[in-house]
Amino acid sequence: MNLVMSPESTIANVEELQRQEETAATCHRGLHLIASSKSEDISDCAQGMPSF
């Protein structure tokens, strides 16, 4: 992996971070729906995710 950051790789990294944030948000919504219908603690997907 090249440690020198080119403008292209910086843009790619930003886009990847945005995708991860969208995934986290989608995951959180899914967990909220599941948690609202079940009393079980569901933490697999929530671990390491930012809180919303």
PDB file of C-alpha atoms in Angstrom:
ATOM      1  CA  MET A   1       0.000   0.000   0.000  1.00  0.00           C
ATOM      2  CA  ASN A   2       1.393   3.379  -0.992  1.00  0.00           C
ATOM      3  CA  LEU A   3       1.623   5.705   1.997  1.00  0.00           C
ATOM      4  CA  VAL A   4       2.058   8.793  -0.166  1.00  0.00           C
ATOM      5  CA  MET A   5      -1.342  10.431  -0.455  1.00  0.00           C
ATOM      6  CA  SER A   6      -2.229  11.549  -3.952  1.00  0.00           C
ATOM      7  CA  PRO A   7      -5.342  13.690  -4.542  1.00  0.00           C
ATOM      8  CA  GLU A   8      -7.014  10.666  -6.151  1.00  0.00           C
ATOM      9  CA  SER A   9      -6.416   8.418  -3.153  1.00  0.00           C
ATOM     10  CA  THR A  10      -7.547  11.146  -0.755  1.00  0.00           C
ATOM     11  CA  ILE A  11     -10.835  11.453  -2.644  1.00  0.00           C
ATOM     12  CA  ALA A  12     -11.203   7.677  -2.654  1.00  0.00           C
ATOM     13  CA  ASN A  13     -10.623   7.575   1.102  1.00  0.00           C
ATOM     14  CA  VAL A  14     -13.254  10.256   1.696  1.00  0.00           C
ATOM     15  CA  GLU A  15     -15.739   8.362  -0.471  1.00  0.00           C
ATOM     16  CA  GLU A  16     -14.987   5.151   1.422  1.00  0.00           C
ATOM     17  CA  LEU A  17     -15.544   6.905   4.760  1.00  0.00           C
ATOM     18  CA  GLN A  18     -18.874   8.230   3.476  1.00  0.00           C
ATOM     19  CA  ARG A  19     -19.890   4.702   2.446  1.00  0.00           C
ATOM     20  CA  GLN A  20     -18.941   3.407   5.895  1.00  0.00           C
ATOM     21  CA  GLU A  21     -21.001   6.140   7.562  1.00  0.00           C
ATOM     22  CA  GLU A  22     -23.993   5.287   5.363  1.00  0.00           C
ATOM     23  CA  THR A  23     -23.571   1.605   6.225  1.00  0.00           C
ATOM     24  CA  ALA A  24     -23.394   2.452   9.923  1.00  0.00           C
ATOM     25  CA  ALA A  25     -26.533   4.583   9.668  1.00  0.00           C
ATOM     26  CA  THR A  26     -28.402   1.843   7.809  1.00  0.00           C
ATOM     27  CA  CYS A  27     -27.207  -0.716  10.330  1.00  0.00           C
ATOM     28  CA  HIS A  28     -28.310   1.482  13.225  1.00  0.00           C
ATOM     29  CA  ARG A  29     -31.789   1.947  11.732  1.00  0.00           C
ATOM     30  CA  GLY A  30     -32.098  -1.811  11.275  1.00  0.00           C
ATOM     31  CA  LEU A  31     -31.002  -2.435  14.849  1.00  0.00           C
ATOM     32  CA  HIS A  32     -33.488   0.139  16.123  1.00  0.00           C
ATOM     33  CA  LEU A  33     -36.327  -1.583  14.261  1.00  0.00           C
ATOM     34  CA  ILE A  34     -35.273  -4.998  15.544  1.00  0.00           C
ATOM     35  CA  ALA A  35     -34.778  -3.736  19.092  1.00  0.00           C
ATOM     36  CA  SER A  36     -38.195  -2.082  19.070  1.00  0.00           C
ATOM     37  CA  SER A  37     -39.831  -5.410  18.215  1.00  0.00           C
ATOM     38  CA  LYS A  38     -37.598  -7.601  20.406  1.00  0.00           C
ATOM     39  CA  SER A  39     -36.316  -7.090  23.915  1.00  0.00           C
ATOM     40  CA  GLU A  40     -33.044  -8.889  23.168  1.00  0.00           C
ATOM     41  CA  ASP A  41     -29.775  -6.977  23.270  1.00  0.00           C
ATOM     42  CA  ILE A  42     -28.401  -6.842  19.733  1.00  0.00           C
ATOM     43  CA  SER A  43     -24.828  -5.575  19.777  1.00  0.00           C
ATOM     44  CA  ASP A  44     -22.962  -7.384  16.972  1.00  0.00           C
ATOM     45  CA  CYS A  45     -23.571  -4.702  14.368  1.00  0.00           C
ATOM     46  CA  ALA A  46     -23.450  -1.788  16.800  1.00  0.00           C
ATOM     47  CA  GLN A  47     -19.969  -2.507  18.151  1.00  0.00           C
ATOM     48  CA  GLY A  48     -17.473   0.026  16.881  1.00  0.00           C
ATOM     49  CA  MET A  49     -20.164   2.133  15.264  1.00  0.00           C
ATOM     50  CA  PRO A  50     -20.712   5.796  16.105  1.00  0.00           C
ATOM     51  CA  SER A  51     -23.856   6.485  18.097  1.00  0.00           C
ATOM     52  CA  PHE A  52     -26.643   8.328  16.326  1.00  0.00           C
TER      53      PHE A  52
END
